[in-house]
Amino acid sequence: MTNGQPGLRERKKAATREALGWAALRLAVERGLENVRVEDIAAAAGVSPRTYNNYFSSKAEAIVSRHRDRILRAAEALRGRPAEEPLWEALTHSLVAPYVGAPEGPDPRWTAAVRLLLREPALQAELIRGGAAVRTELAAAVAARTGTDADRDLYPKLVASAALSALQVANEHYLTADPVVPFQPLFTEALRQLAAGLPDPSQA
């Protein structure tokens, strides 16, 4: 890594990880989780099964990795936002950035298949396991920005937990909306409402 930027080797590893995660998700959506083999995922990503095993220990971990990695990138980005920027503005920029370029109108067949896939116990367990780790990283980034202690203070943990809950709710809404809605503005609005203190809409 030079000047704070990842080197070529790190970028190649990140690209391979992203390709494997996307291949795992796409194949599981198309075929069902139980009908996808590690060999299938590796072939779809253009690598060997051995390379796959260097990155992931299970199909569920590979599928969830894209979600986890986006949050970790957001935590890193938050640390680099301008110091004078208000916390929730910086947090929103950082969390939404990984979703820039997402399809404006997702295929209803895709979202329906993803909903079914997310009911898999293995994926639910992996989301819970990975969720604790990403919350810790996001809380640490919030603490660094606000001068609080991520271990002793409530504030950074509350902010991280609230932001990740907004992400979860936005994702659930995205997968069930009829007609379909684009994810990025949906997530941005969820964070905006949090930043505003979740005002009672009946009193507007």
XYZ file of C-alpha atoms in Angstrom, residues 77-181:
105
model
C -14.422 6.014 3.903
C -15.949 7.634 6.996
C -12.489 8.007 8.500
C -11.422 9.948 5.426
C -14.350 12.372 5.195
C -13.604 16.092 5.841
C -13.341 16.811 9.566
C -15.702 19.792 9.348
C -18.493 17.713 7.777
C -21.395 16.938 10.171
C -21.370 13.335 11.350
C -24.611 12.163 9.740
C -23.774 13.858 6.468
C -20.391 12.138 6.418
C -21.942 8.838 7.467
C -24.591 9.033 4.753
C -22.019 9.797 2.045
C -19.869 6.898 3.203
C -22.636 4.316 3.521
C -24.420 5.190 0.275
C -21.278 5.423 -1.891
C -20.855 1.637 -2.384
C -24.345 1.492 -3.905
C -23.787 4.213 -6.504
C -24.534 2.723 -9.901
C -26.961 0.104 -8.589
C -29.813 -0.661 -11.016
C -32.570 1.921 -10.843
C -35.285 -0.613 -11.576
C -34.404 -4.114 -10.362
C -35.981 -7.120 -12.064
C -38.923 -8.268 -9.889
C -37.934 -11.876 -10.581
C -34.476 -11.186 -9.154
C -35.781 -9.526 -5.987
C -38.296 -12.341 -5.474
C -35.532 -14.932 -5.768
C -33.295 -13.007 -3.368
C -36.127 -12.875 -0.825
C -36.386 -16.653 -0.965
C -32.627 -17.040 -0.728
C -32.410 -14.859 2.384
C -34.728 -17.270 4.209
C -31.994 -19.902 4.137
C -30.886 -20.613 7.744
C -27.227 -20.721 6.710
C -27.436 -17.222 5.253
C -29.332 -15.860 8.235
C -26.691 -17.264 10.574
C -23.878 -15.802 8.461
C -25.547 -12.382 8.396
C -25.759 -12.412 12.186
C -22.167 -13.568 12.580
C -20.802 -10.999 10.143
C -23.072 -8.262 11.472
C -21.268 -8.086 14.805
C -17.911 -7.602 13.089
C -19.045 -4.849 10.741
C -20.855 -3.018 13.531
C -17.628 -3.020 15.523
C -15.715 -1.523 12.590
C -18.355 1.123 11.885
C -18.593 2.043 15.572
C -14.803 2.436 15.697
C -14.928 4.813 12.721
C -17.724 6.829 14.375
C -15.747 6.943 17.621
C -12.622 8.165 15.838
C -14.638 10.946 14.237
C -16.492 12.031 17.370
C -13.779 11.687 19.990
C -15.656 8.956 21.802
C -14.546 5.502 22.909
C -15.939 2.600 20.881
C -15.524 0.234 23.837
C -16.773 2.343 26.745
C -19.222 4.840 25.243
C -22.773 4.164 24.078
C -22.804 6.791 21.359
C -20.655 5.205 18.614
C -22.344 1.834 19.090
C -25.794 3.416 18.944
C -24.953 5.347 15.782
C -23.478 2.279 14.078
C -26.394 0.072 15.107
C -28.954 2.639 13.972
C -27.240 3.115 10.610
C -27.042 -0.634 10.006
C -30.701 -1.023 10.976
C -31.535 1.645 8.392
C -29.611 -0.387 5.839
C -31.495 -3.558 6.759
C -34.904 -1.870 6.618
C -34.095 -0.160 3.312
C -33.003 -3.493 1.874
C -36.179 -5.225 3.057
C -38.289 -2.444 1.556
C -36.314 -2.637 -1.683
C -36.914 -6.381 -1.982
C -40.663 -6.157 -1.330
C -41.682 -2.864 -2.963
C -44.326 -3.101 -5.676
C -43.685 -1.383 -7.999
C -39.931 -1.734 -7.633
C -37.929 1.212 -6.319
